mmCIF file of C-alpha atoms in Angstrom:
data_model
loop_
_atom_site.group_PDB
_atom_site.id
_atom_site.type_symbol
_atom_site.label_atom_id
_atom_site.label_comp_id
_atom_site.label_asym_id
_atom_site.label_seq_id
_atom_site.Cartn_x
_atom_site.Cartn_y
_atom_site.Cartn_z
ATOM 1 C CA UNK A 1 62.132 91.641 116.769
ATOM 2 C CA UNK A 2 65.677 92.277 117.991
ATOM 3 C CA UNK A 3 67.645 95.329 116.855
ATOM 4 C CA UNK A 4 70.463 94.037 114.645
ATOM 5 C CA UNK A 5 73.862 95.678 115.123
ATOM 6 C CA UNK A 6 76.607 94.635 112.688
ATOM 7 C CA UNK A 7 80.210 95.703 113.259
ATOM 8 C CA UNK A 8 82.534 95.417 110.257
ATOM 9 C CA UNK A 9 86.071 94.831 111.459
ATOM 10 C CA UNK A 10 87.484 93.704 114.806
ATOM 11 C CA UNK A 11 90.541 95.899 115.115
ATOM 12 C CA UNK A 12 91.148 98.370 117.941
ATOM 13 C CA UNK A 13 88.016 100.382 117.106
ATOM 14 C CA UNK A 14 85.611 97.610 116.113
ATOM 15 C CA UNK A 15 86.379 95.440 119.132
ATOM 16 C CA UNK A 16 85.848 98.435 121.418
ATOM 17 C CA UNK A 17 82.420 99.195 119.990
ATOM 18 C CA UNK A 18 81.251 95.579 119.950
ATOM 19 C CA UNK A 19 82.422 94.917 123.496
ATOM 20 C CA UNK A 20 80.850 98.076 124.906
ATOM 21 C CA UNK A 21 77.481 97.449 123.294
ATOM 22 C CA UNK A 22 77.507 93.782 124.300
ATOM 23 C CA UNK A 23 78.098 94.733 127.910
ATOM 24 C CA UNK A 24 75.472 97.472 128.052
ATOM 25 C CA UNK A 25 72.572 96.344 125.841
ATOM 26 C CA UNK A 26 70.088 93.695 126.856
ATOM 27 C CA UNK A 27 70.416 90.575 124.659
ATOM 28 C CA UNK A 28 66.627 90.360 124.777
ATOM 29 C CA UNK A 29 66.443 93.489 122.609
ATOM 30 C CA UNK A 30 69.639 93.540 120.533
ATOM 31 C CA UNK A 31 71.921 91.136 118.703
ATOM 32 C CA UNK A 32 75.495 92.063 117.847
ATOM 33 C CA UNK A 33 77.472 90.491 115.008
ATOM 34 C CA UNK A 34 81.133 91.191 114.302
ATOM 35 C CA UNK A 35 82.465 90.439 110.819
ATOM 36 C CA UNK A 36 86.243 90.083 110.479
ATOM 37 C CA UNK A 37 88.358 88.648 107.689
ATOM 38 C CA UNK A 38 90.744 86.857 110.067
ATOM 39 C CA UNK A 39 89.956 84.682 113.095
ATOM 40 C CA UNK A 40 92.589 86.434 115.223
ATOM 41 C CA UNK A 41 93.032 89.942 116.574
ATOM 42 C CA UNK A 42 95.855 91.696 114.711
ATOM 43 C CA UNK A 43 98.136 94.056 116.620
ATOM 44 C CA UNK A 44 98.465 96.501 113.763
ATOM 45 C CA UNK A 45 100.895 98.671 115.732
ATOM 46 C CA UNK A 46 103.367 95.805 116.034
ATOM 47 C CA UNK A 47 103.356 94.327 112.543
ATOM 48 C CA UNK A 48 106.796 95.787 111.837
ATOM 49 C CA UNK A 49 108.061 93.708 114.774
ATOM 50 C CA UNK A 50 106.386 90.600 113.360
ATOM 51 C CA UNK A 51 108.069 91.231 110.009
ATOM 52 C CA UNK A 52 111.433 91.699 111.700
ATOM 53 C CA UNK A 53 111.188 88.202 113.176
ATOM 54 C CA UNK A 54 109.643 88.676 116.601
ATOM 55 C CA UNK A 55 106.755 86.695 118.067
ATOM 56 C CA UNK A 56 103.641 88.867 118.454
ATOM 57 C CA UNK A 57 100.535 87.748 120.307
ATOM 58 C CA UNK A 58 97.399 87.261 118.191
ATOM 59 C CA UNK A 59 94.450 86.383 120.466
ATOM 60 C CA UNK A 60 91.669 84.394 118.858
ATOM 61 C CA UNK A 61 88.572 86.543 118.423
ATOM 62 C CA UNK A 62 86.405 83.634 119.496
ATOM 63 C CA UNK A 63 88.176 83.802 122.861
ATOM 64 C CA UNK A 64 88.032 87.612 122.955
ATOM 65 C CA UNK A 65 84.243 87.597 122.661
ATOM 66 C CA UNK A 66 83.676 84.419 124.693
ATOM 67 C CA UNK A 67 81.145 84.991 127.457
ATOM 68 C CA UNK A 68 79.559 87.949 125.650
ATOM 69 C CA UNK A 69 76.497 88.031 123.378
ATOM 70 C CA UNK A 70 78.696 88.946 120.388
ATOM 71 C CA UNK A 71 78.424 86.674 117.375
ATOM 72 C CA UNK A 72 81.623 86.346 115.349
ATOM 73 C CA UNK A 73 81.475 85.846 111.580
ATOM 74 C CA UNK A 74 84.894 85.175 110.023
ATOM 75 C CA UNK A 75 84.376 86.492 106.517
ATOM 76 C CA UNK A 76 85.487 89.183 104.107
ATOM 77 C CA UNK A 77 83.166 92.122 103.480
ATOM 78 C CA UNK A 78 82.603 92.568 99.747
ATOM 79 C CA UNK A 79 79.807 95.151 99.614
ATOM 80 C CA UNK A 80 77.491 97.325 101.684
ATOM 81 C CA UNK A 81 74.005 98.354 100.543
ATOM 82 C CA UNK A 82 72.887 101.134 102.916
ATOM 83 C CA UNK A 83 69.554 101.589 101.154
ATOM 84 C CA UNK A 84 68.529 97.975 101.780
ATOM 85 C CA UNK A 85 70.584 97.737 104.999
ATOM 86 C CA UNK A 86 72.524 94.718 103.785
ATOM 87 C CA UNK A 87 76.169 93.660 104.041
ATOM 88 C CA UNK A 88 77.507 91.086 101.582
ATOM 89 C CA UNK A 89 80.293 88.822 102.837
ATOM 90 C CA UNK A 90 82.415 86.029 101.401
ATOM 91 C CA UNK A 91 83.760 83.086 103.390
ATOM 92 C CA UNK A 92 84.695 79.428 102.998
ATOM 93 C CA UNK A 93 81.011 78.473 102.781
ATOM 94 C CA UNK A 94 80.335 80.927 99.990
ATOM 95 C CA UNK A 95 79.152 83.881 102.068
ATOM 96 C CA UNK A 96 75.858 85.688 101.790
ATOM 97 C CA UNK A 97 74.004 88.758 103.032
ATOM 98 C CA UNK A 98 73.657 90.105 106.565
ATOM 99 C CA UNK A 99 70.836 92.477 107.396
ATOM 100 C CA UNK A 100 71.308 95.251 109.930
ATOM 101 C CA UNK A 101 69.468 98.035 111.703
ATOM 102 C CA UNK A 102 72.655 99.759 112.875
ATOM 103 C CA UNK A 103 75.962 99.338 111.056
ATOM 104 C CA UNK A 104 79.423 100.187 112.407
ATOM 105 C CA UNK A 105 82.113 100.515 109.731
ATOM 106 C CA UNK A 106 85.509 99.704 111.266
ATOM 107 C CA UNK A 107 87.338 98.137 108.321
ATOM 108 C CA UNK A 108 90.533 100.122 108.839
ATOM 109 C CA UNK A 109 93.027 100.778 106.062
ATOM 110 C CA UNK A 110 95.574 99.145 103.786
ATOM 111 C CA UNK A 111 98.827 100.164 102.167
ATOM 112 C CA UNK A 112 98.572 102.986 99.616
ATOM 113 C CA UNK A 113 100.646 102.578 96.452
ATOM 114 C CA UNK A 114 99.816 106.130 95.226
ATOM 115 C CA UNK A 115 99.668 104.784 91.688
ATOM 116 C CA UNK A 116 103.403 104.021 91.589
ATOM 117 C CA UNK A 117 104.007 101.265 89.023
ATOM 118 C CA UNK A 118 105.382 98.002 90.363
ATOM 119 C CA UNK A 119 104.468 98.462 94.032
ATOM 120 C CA UNK A 120 101.731 95.826 94.026
ATOM 121 C CA UNK A 121 103.848 93.344 92.072
ATOM 122 C CA UNK A 122 107.270 93.752 93.669
ATOM 123 C CA UNK A 123 107.107 95.560 97.011
ATOM 124 C CA UNK A 124 106.492 94.188 100.496
ATOM 125 C CA UNK A 125 104.528 95.985 103.225
ATOM 126 C CA UNK A 126 103.533 95.652 106.880
ATOM 127 C CA UNK A 127 99.918 96.839 106.625
ATOM 128 C CA UNK A 128 98.411 93.411 107.374
ATOM 129 C CA UNK A 129 99.427 90.250 109.170
ATOM 130 C CA UNK A 130 99.747 88.133 105.987
ATOM 131 C CA UNK A 131 101.879 90.865 104.397
ATOM 132 C CA UNK A 132 104.140 91.109 107.448
ATOM 133 C CA UNK A 133 104.598 87.329 107.508
ATOM 134 C CA UNK A 134 105.430 87.357 103.799
ATOM 135 C CA UNK A 135 108.148 89.943 104.412
ATOM 136 C CA UNK A 136 109.393 87.983 107.407
ATOM 137 C CA UNK A 137 109.850 84.829 105.309
ATOM 138 C CA UNK A 138 111.748 86.787 102.672
ATOM 139 C CA UNK A 139 114.027 88.369 105.287
ATOM 140 C CA UNK A 140 114.684 84.901 106.702
ATOM 141 C CA UNK A 141 115.899 83.782 103.281
ATOM 142 C CA UNK A 142 118.133 86.825 102.938
ATOM 143 C CA UNK A 143 119.596 86.290 106.401
ATOM 144 C CA UNK A 144 120.628 82.744 105.459
ATOM 145 C CA UNK A 145 122.716 83.991 102.542
ATOM 146 C CA UNK A 146 126.440 84.420 103.283
ATOM 147 C CA UNK A 147 126.397 87.850 101.657
ATOM 148 C CA UNK A 148 123.277 88.955 103.494
ATOM 149 C CA UNK A 149 121.043 91.341 101.597
ATOM 150 C CA UNK A 150 119.878 94.910 101.042
ATOM 151 C CA UNK A 151 116.551 96.157 102.393
ATOM 152 C CA UNK A 152 115.064 99.435 101.152
ATOM 153 C CA UNK A 153 112.235 100.954 103.209
ATOM 154 C CA UNK A 154 110.289 103.584 101.256
ATOM 155 C CA UNK A 155 108.464 106.109 103.427
ATOM 156 C CA UNK A 156 109.554 108.347 106.290
ATOM 157 C CA UNK A 157 106.316 108.333 108.278
ATOM 158 C CA UNK A 158 105.929 106.482 111.547
ATOM 159 C CA UNK A 159 105.562 103.087 109.853
ATOM 160 C CA UNK A 160 108.633 103.559 107.682
ATOM 161 C CA UNK A 161 110.813 104.737 110.566
ATOM 162 C CA UNK A 162 109.690 101.930 112.867
ATOM 163 C CA UNK A 163 110.094 99.279 110.169
ATOM 164 C CA UNK A 164 113.588 100.376 109.128
ATOM 165 C CA UNK A 165 114.943 100.619 112.672
ATOM 166 C CA UNK A 166 113.300 97.364 113.784
ATOM 167 C CA UNK A 167 114.737 95.366 110.888
ATOM 168 C CA UNK A 168 118.165 96.918 111.355
ATOM 169 C CA UNK A 169 118.229 96.020 115.057
ATOM 170 C CA UNK A 170 116.716 92.536 114.746
ATOM 171 C CA UNK A 171 118.690 91.533 111.658
ATOM 172 C CA UNK A 172 122.141 93.148 111.858
ATOM 173 C CA UNK A 173 123.365 91.025 108.953
ATOM 174 C CA UNK A 174 121.154 92.951 106.541
ATOM 175 C CA UNK A 175 121.881 96.400 105.096
ATOM 176 C CA UNK A 176 118.918 98.768 105.643
ATOM 177 C CA UNK A 177 118.223 102.024 103.782
ATOM 178 C CA UNK A 178 115.395 104.409 104.652
ATOM 179 C CA UNK A 179 114.159 106.631 101.819
ATOM 180 C CA UNK A 180 112.408 109.904 102.731
ATOM 181 C CA UNK A 181 110.527 112.262 100.412
ATOM 182 C CA UNK A 182 111.374 115.175 102.718
ATOM 183 C CA UNK A 183 113.844 115.761 105.493
ATOM 184 C CA UNK A 184 113.919 112.777 107.822
ATOM 185 C CA UNK A 185 111.531 113.387 110.719
ATOM 186 C CA UNK A 186 110.080 116.547 109.178
ATOM 187 C CA UNK A 187 107.035 116.334 111.462
ATOM 188 C CA UNK A 188 109.215 116.199 114.592
ATOM 189 C CA UNK A 189 110.841 118.914 116.682
ATOM 190 C CA UNK A 190 114.473 119.797 116.061
ATOM 191 C CA UNK A 191 115.659 117.833 119.078
ATOM 192 C CA UNK A 192 113.601 114.775 118.141
ATOM 193 C CA UNK A 193 114.950 114.877 114.577
ATOM 194 C CA UNK A 194 118.489 114.859 115.945
ATOM 195 C CA UNK A 195 117.668 111.915 118.209
ATOM 196 C CA UNK A 196 116.184 110.048 115.237
ATOM 197 C CA UNK A 197 119.297 110.627 113.121
ATOM 198 C CA UNK A 198 121.515 109.378 115.911
ATOM 199 C CA UNK A 199 119.373 106.281 116.308
ATOM 200 C CA UNK A 200 119.602 105.525 112.592
ATOM 201 C CA UNK A 201 123.365 105.980 112.744
ATOM 202 C CA UNK A 202 123.673 103.707 115.778
ATOM 203 C CA UNK A 203 121.634 100.983 114.061
ATOM 204 C CA UNK A 204 123.425 101.334 110.730
ATOM 205 C CA UNK A 205 120.394 102.601 108.797
ATOM 206 C CA UNK A 206 121.407 104.595 105.717
ATOM 207 C CA UNK A 207 119.101 107.594 105.190
ATOM 208 C CA UNK A 208 118.328 108.999 101.714
ATOM 209 C CA UNK A 209 116.340 112.247 101.884
ATOM 210 C CA UNK A 210 114.378 114.460 99.467
ATOM 211 C CA UNK A 211 113.846 111.558 97.095
ATOM 212 C CA UNK A 212 110.655 110.193 95.553
ATOM 213 C CA UNK A 213 110.177 106.767 93.980
ATOM 214 C CA UNK A 214 108.604 106.737 90.505
ATOM 215 C CA UNK A 215 108.610 102.982 89.895
ATOM 216 C CA UNK A 216 109.439 99.730 91.657
ATOM 217 C CA UNK A 217 111.010 96.771 89.912
ATOM 218 C CA UNK A 218 111.902 93.314 91.185
ATOM 219 C CA UNK A 219 115.236 94.347 92.664
ATOM 220 C CA UNK A 220 115.422 98.128 92.438
ATOM 221 C CA UNK A 221 113.571 101.385 92.920
ATOM 222 C CA UNK A 222 113.655 104.071 90.231
ATOM 223 C CA UNK A 223 113.661 107.591 91.688
ATOM 224 C CA UNK A 224 112.395 110.859 90.216
ATOM 225 C CA UNK A 225 115.882 112.390 90.174
ATOM 226 C CA UNK A 226 117.263 109.496 88.153
ATOM 227 C CA UNK A 227 118.749 107.651 91.106
ATOM 228 C CA UNK A 228 118.458 103.875 91.020
ATOM 229 C CA UNK A 229 118.472 102.103 94.387
ATOM 230 C CA UNK A 230 119.080 98.372 94.236
ATOM 231 C CA UNK A 231 117.593 96.161 96.933
ATOM 232 C CA UNK A 232 116.820 92.527 97.663
ATOM 233 C CA UNK A 233 113.656 93.599 99.486
ATOM 234 C CA UNK A 234 111.718 96.809 98.926
ATOM 235 C CA UNK A 235 109.308 97.592 101.774
ATOM 236 C CA UNK A 236 106.595 100.107 100.849
ATOM 237 C CA UNK A 237 105.596 102.253 103.845
ATOM 238 C CA UNK A 238 104.524 105.416 102.043
ATOM 239 C CA UNK A 239 101.083 105.797 103.594
ATOM 240 C CA UNK A 240 97.711 104.130 103.981
ATOM 241 C CA UNK A 241 94.394 104.171 102.128
ATOM 242 C CA UNK A 242 90.917 103.078 103.198
ATOM 243 C CA UNK A 243 88.916 100.252 101.702
ATOM 244 C CA UNK A 244 86.832 101.290 98.638
ATOM 245 C CA UNK A 245 83.693 99.617 100.006
ATOM 246 C CA UNK A 246 82.272 102.767 101.620
ATOM 247 C CA UNK A 247 82.640 104.879 98.486
ATOM 248 C CA UNK A 248 81.133 102.150 96.309
ATOM 249 C CA UNK A 249 78.139 101.858 98.627
ATOM 250 C CA UNK A 250 76.961 105.416 98.096
ATOM 251 C CA UNK A 251 77.840 106.697 101.557
ATOM 252 C CA UNK A 252 79.051 110.298 101.720
ATOM 253 C CA UNK A 253 82.860 110.057 101.688
ATOM 254 C CA UNK A 254 85.856 112.345 101.249
ATOM 255 C CA UNK A 255 88.072 112.320 98.162
ATOM 256 C CA UNK A 256 90.193 109.672 99.878
ATOM 257 C CA UNK A 257 87.186 107.448 100.609
ATOM 258 C CA UNK A 258 86.831 108.098 104.347
ATOM 259 C CA UNK A 259 83.235 108.235 105.592
ATOM 260 C CA UNK A 260 82.105 111.738 106.551
ATOM 261 C CA UNK A 261 80.640 111.618 110.056
ATOM 262 C CA UNK A 262 79.165 114.039 112.561
ATOM 263 C CA UNK A 263 80.450 114.568 116.105
ATOM 264 C CA UNK A 264 78.857 111.284 117.218
ATOM 265 C CA UNK A 265 80.566 109.260 114.442
ATOM 266 C CA UNK A 266 77.302 108.869 112.520
ATOM 267 C CA UNK A 267 77.322 109.086 108.728
ATOM 268 C CA UNK A 268 76.030 112.433 107.530
ATOM 269 C CA UNK A 269 74.235 110.713 104.650
ATOM 270 C CA UNK A 270 72.912 107.537 106.317
ATOM 271 C CA UNK A 271 72.028 107.921 110.017
ATOM 272 C CA UNK A 272 71.918 104.170 110.669
ATOM 273 C CA UNK A 273 75.614 103.872 109.724
ATOM 274 C CA UNK A 274 78.503 104.791 112.020
ATOM 275 C CA UNK A 275 82.194 104.895 111.114
ATOM 276 C CA UNK A 276 85.168 104.569 113.463
ATOM 277 C CA UNK A 277 88.931 104.253 113.165
ATOM 278 C CA UNK A 278 90.899 104.839 109.969
ATOM 279 C CA UNK A 279 87.803 104.780 107.758
ATOM 280 C CA UNK A 280 86.116 107.723 109.503
ATOM 281 C CA UNK A 281 86.636 111.357 108.564
ATOM 282 C CA UNK A 282 86.161 112.665 112.097
ATOM 283 C CA UNK A 283 86.927 116.226 113.173
ATOM 284 C CA UNK A 284 88.821 116.410 116.447
ATOM 285 C CA UNK A 285 88.358 118.929 119.215
ATOM 286 C CA UNK A 286 91.108 121.053 117.615
ATOM 287 C CA UNK A 287 89.013 121.471 114.457
ATOM 288 C CA UNK A 288 91.271 119.213 112.389
ATOM 289 C CA UNK A 289 90.594 115.726 111.013
ATOM 290 C CA UNK A 290 91.849 113.024 113.355
ATOM 291 C CA UNK A 291 94.843 111.174 111.890
ATOM 292 C CA UNK A 292 94.807 107.442 111.240
ATOM 293 C CA UNK A 293 96.086 106.001 114.518
ATOM 294 C CA UNK A 294 95.320 103.590 117.330
ATOM 295 C CA UNK A 295 94.479 106.538 119.595
ATOM 296 C CA UNK A 296 91.975 107.893 117.073
ATOM 297 C CA UNK A 297 90.446 104.427 116.799
ATOM 298 C CA UNK A 298 89.927 104.354 120.552
ATOM 299 C CA UNK A 299 88.360 107.816 120.761
ATOM 300 C CA UNK A 300 86.054 107.365 117.782
ATOM 301 C CA UNK A 301 85.060 103.877 118.935
ATOM 302 C CA UNK A 302 84.081 105.144 122.392
ATOM 303 C CA UNK A 303 82.104 108.021 120.911
ATOM 304 C CA UNK A 304 80.228 105.806 118.471
ATOM 305 C CA UNK A 305 79.383 103.258 121.160
ATOM 306 C CA UNK A 306 78.132 106.010 123.467
ATOM 307 C CA UNK A 307 75.970 107.504 120.724
ATOM 308 C CA UNK A 308 74.461 104.179 119.647
ATOM 309 C CA UNK A 309 73.739 103.183 123.224
ATOM 310 C CA UNK A 310 72.073 106.503 124.064
ATOM 311 C CA UNK A 311 70.029 106.719 120.881
ATOM 312 C CA UNK A 312 68.690 103.208 121.342
ATOM 313 C CA UNK A 313 67.975 103.374 125.069
ATOM 314 C CA UNK A 314 67.247 107.074 125.672
ATOM 315 C CA UNK A 315 69.131 109.838 127.434
ATOM 316 C CA UNK A 316 71.727 112.363 126.403
ATOM 317 C CA UNK A 317 74.767 111.401 124.346
ATOM 318 C CA UNK A 318 78.086 111.684 126.249
ATOM 319 C CA UNK A 319 80.681 113.771 124.467
ATOM 320 C CA UNK A 320 83.910 111.773 124.342
ATOM 321 C CA UNK A 321 87.099 113.773 123.891
ATOM 322 C CA UNK A 322 88.522 113.624 120.360
ATOM 323 C CA UNK A 323 92.113 114.714 120.787
ATOM 324 C CA UNK A 324 95.457 114.262 119.069
ATOM 325 C CA UNK A 325 98.277 114.725 121.552
ATOM 326 C CA UNK A 326 101.305 113.393 119.715
ATOM 327 C CA UNK A 327 103.207 110.401 118.366
ATOM 328 C CA UNK A 328 105.052 107.488 119.940
ATOM 329 C CA UNK A 329 107.719 106.097 117.600
ATOM 330 C CA UNK A 330 109.662 102.896 118.275
ATOM 331 C CA UNK A 331 113.315 102.881 117.248
ATOM 332 C CA UNK A 332 113.996 99.221 117.855
ATOM 333 C CA UNK A 333 113.282 97.584 121.210
ATOM 334 C CA UNK A 334 115.455 99.790 123.442
ATOM 335 C CA UNK A 335 114.858 103.247 122.012
ATOM 336 C CA UNK A 336 111.866 105.362 121.030
ATOM 337 C CA UNK A 337 110.536 108.899 120.669
ATOM 338 C CA UNK A 338 107.544 110.503 122.347
ATOM 339 C CA UNK A 339 106.693 113.696 120.437
ATOM 340 C CA UNK A 340 103.850 115.847 121.857
ATOM 341 C CA UNK A 341 102.028 118.259 119.558
ATOM 342 C CA UNK A 342 100.053 121.448 120.200
ATOM 343 C CA UNK A 343 96.411 122.166 119.327
ATOM 344 C CA UNK A 344 97.417 122.918 115.734
ATOM 345 C CA UNK A 345 99.194 119.533 115.443
ATOM 346 C CA UNK A 346 102.619 121.230 115.427
ATOM 347 C CA UNK A 347 105.428 119.462 117.301
ATOM 348 C CA UNK A 348 106.286 120.908 120.683
ATOM 349 C CA UNK A 349 109.942 121.608 121.374
ATOM 350 C CA UNK A 350 110.060 119.181 124.289
ATOM 351 C CA UNK A 351 110.187 115.461 123.552
ATOM 352 C CA UNK A 352 111.225 112.253 125.268
ATOM 353 C CA UNK A 353 113.714 109.859 123.740
ATOM 354 C CA UNK A 354 115.654 106.768 124.743
ATOM 355 C CA UNK A 355 114.825 103.938 127.106
ATOM 356 C CA UNK A 356 112.132 105.867 128.985
ATOM 357 C CA UNK A 357 110.261 106.532 125.760
ATOM 358 C CA UNK A 358 110.654 102.874 124.761
ATOM 359 C CA UNK A 359 109.070 101.770 128.041
ATOM 360 C CA UNK A 360 106.169 104.173 127.506
ATOM 361 C CA UNK A 361 105.601 102.827 123.993
ATOM 362 C CA UNK A 362 105.750 99.240 125.274
ATOM 363 C CA UNK A 363 103.204 100.071 127.974
ATOM 364 C CA UNK A 364 100.872 101.653 125.412
ATOM 365 C CA UNK A 365 101.075 98.558 123.207
ATOM 366 C CA UNK A 366 100.494 96.204 126.135
ATOM 367 C CA UNK A 367 97.530 98.251 127.348
ATOM 368 C CA UNK A 368 95.976 98.367 123.870
ATOM 369 C CA UNK A 369 96.305 94.592 123.528
ATOM 370 C CA UNK A 370 94.874 93.870 126.967
ATOM 371 C CA UNK A 371 91.965 96.269 126.499
ATOM 372 C CA UNK A 372 91.095 94.755 123.129
ATOM 373 C CA UNK A 373 91.367 91.205 124.447
ATOM 374 C CA UNK A 374 89.001 92.140 127.319
ATOM 375 C CA UNK A 375 86.470 94.374 125.525
ATOM 376 C CA UNK A 376 83.883 94.385 128.323
ATOM 377 C CA UNK A 377 86.200 94.829 131.312
ATOM 378 C CA UNK A 378 85.386 97.720 133.609
ATOM 379 C CA UNK A 379 82.096 98.575 131.949
ATOM 380 C CA UNK A 380 78.865 98.776 133.951
ATOM 381 C CA UNK A 381 77.179 95.402 134.105
ATOM 382 C CA UNK A 382 73.607 96.679 134.087
ATOM 383 C CA UNK A 383 71.864 95.782 130.844
ATOM 384 C CA UNK A 384 69.841 98.577 129.291
ATOM 385 C CA UNK A 385 66.612 97.887 127.419
ATOM 386 C CA UNK A 386 65.779 99.526 124.131
ATOM 387 C CA UNK A 387 63.000 102.089 124.211
ATOM 388 C CA UNK A 388 60.128 101.996 121.753
ATOM 389 C CA UNK A 389 61.062 105.377 120.315
ATOM 390 C CA UNK A 390 64.529 106.348 121.480
ATOM 391 C CA UNK A 391 65.093 110.127 121.323
ATOM 392 C CA UNK A 392 67.114 111.046 118.227
ATOM 393 C CA UNK A 393 67.380 107.377 117.254
ATOM 394 C CA UNK A 394 66.777 107.988 113.558
ATOM 395 C CA UNK A 395 66.933 111.774 113.375
ATOM 396 C CA UNK A 396 68.995 113.444 110.624
ATOM 397 C CA UNK A 397 72.723 113.019 111.187
ATOM 398 C CA UNK A 398 73.266 116.748 111.712
ATOM 399 C CA UNK A 399 70.881 116.882 114.677
ATOM 400 C CA UNK A 400 72.700 118.215 117.769
ATOM 401 C CA UNK A 401 73.610 115.728 120.456
ATOM 402 C CA UNK A 402 72.921 116.408 124.114
ATOM 403 C CA UNK A 403 76.154 117.648 125.745
ATOM 404 C CA UNK A 404 76.866 115.840 129.010
ATOM 405 C CA UNK A 405 80.514 116.649 129.604
ATOM 406 C CA UNK A 406 83.472 114.558 128.529
ATOM 407 C CA UNK A 407 82.621 111.216 130.070
ATOM 408 C CA UNK A 408 83.248 108.021 128.168
ATOM 409 C CA UNK A 409 80.875 105.066 128.344
#
């Protein structure tokens, strides 16, 4: 009987894991199924561009996995039963249950409303492709009005900054305001903060700092200090939250619902479950939890794939680096910031801004898209057979892995 591997989610992390395992494992011993709610790969890092009106590539997952043993199931995951090793999905045919022997949770994250009334009913976001397209259509309607319109972006993290500056540059007929709970760019170095302010000024983005939103209505945001900000479009970019499926399943999770994993990305409560990307509470090499990011998705995906492959086929588990080196922030198409951080995640004084940083960010996005669209490229072609009793295959999740350096699979 074949070993059943089910990967939930085909984002940056899920596609990496599925492609690696498909390339390395013998199809005579293992079958790999990827479950994804949409038929296309979503460039999560570029959804603010899609919302602003730009055309963003969305490769079909059927084409991405063509020529590999990966089976694609376009469906929405509704539940996971780790005791029975079952995943329940819903699709156009009604859905059903999928059994697994090894499960990879890569469902990512969605916008977090933080319990603020009115966000779900009245605010837009760029956390998914349908949401970005919904905002895009609304901005199109505003742009057709002679008087234009007001756009309020709530949230001064990377998503909020990129969304505000992208809309301002792509749609100069609209008035854009960026609302920050703290000082704008608080996580950046002093020089990078100055560059960010200048970019906002150049693009006409109005910045409101040290302000929190208490409620969102159809055409205005009510702030804690009594300020009322009117807007024709309120874009909520105040953080992300993980899907509640893991917590509901009985897996060991953090207070925020992220799956607690060991150094190999294996659940500490259920050793046949791995978690990668935004949904994993993974500790980096600096002793701190990895942030939700494309880079973290790549690192955790490589580590999980290496661990699964080694545990099923024998041999030591390679130790993939889990590092957080900094942030790359787009400020429209011709400007950006590259902010390195130290081992304690504090911003270094040196940063890169301007056109050079924009080209670096564009190269990172292009590389991430190409790598995801070619998930088996560059991997060894030799298929590995499963062993009858792979060392550490089903050992407790806290069992130490065999250190073999910092090589990736």
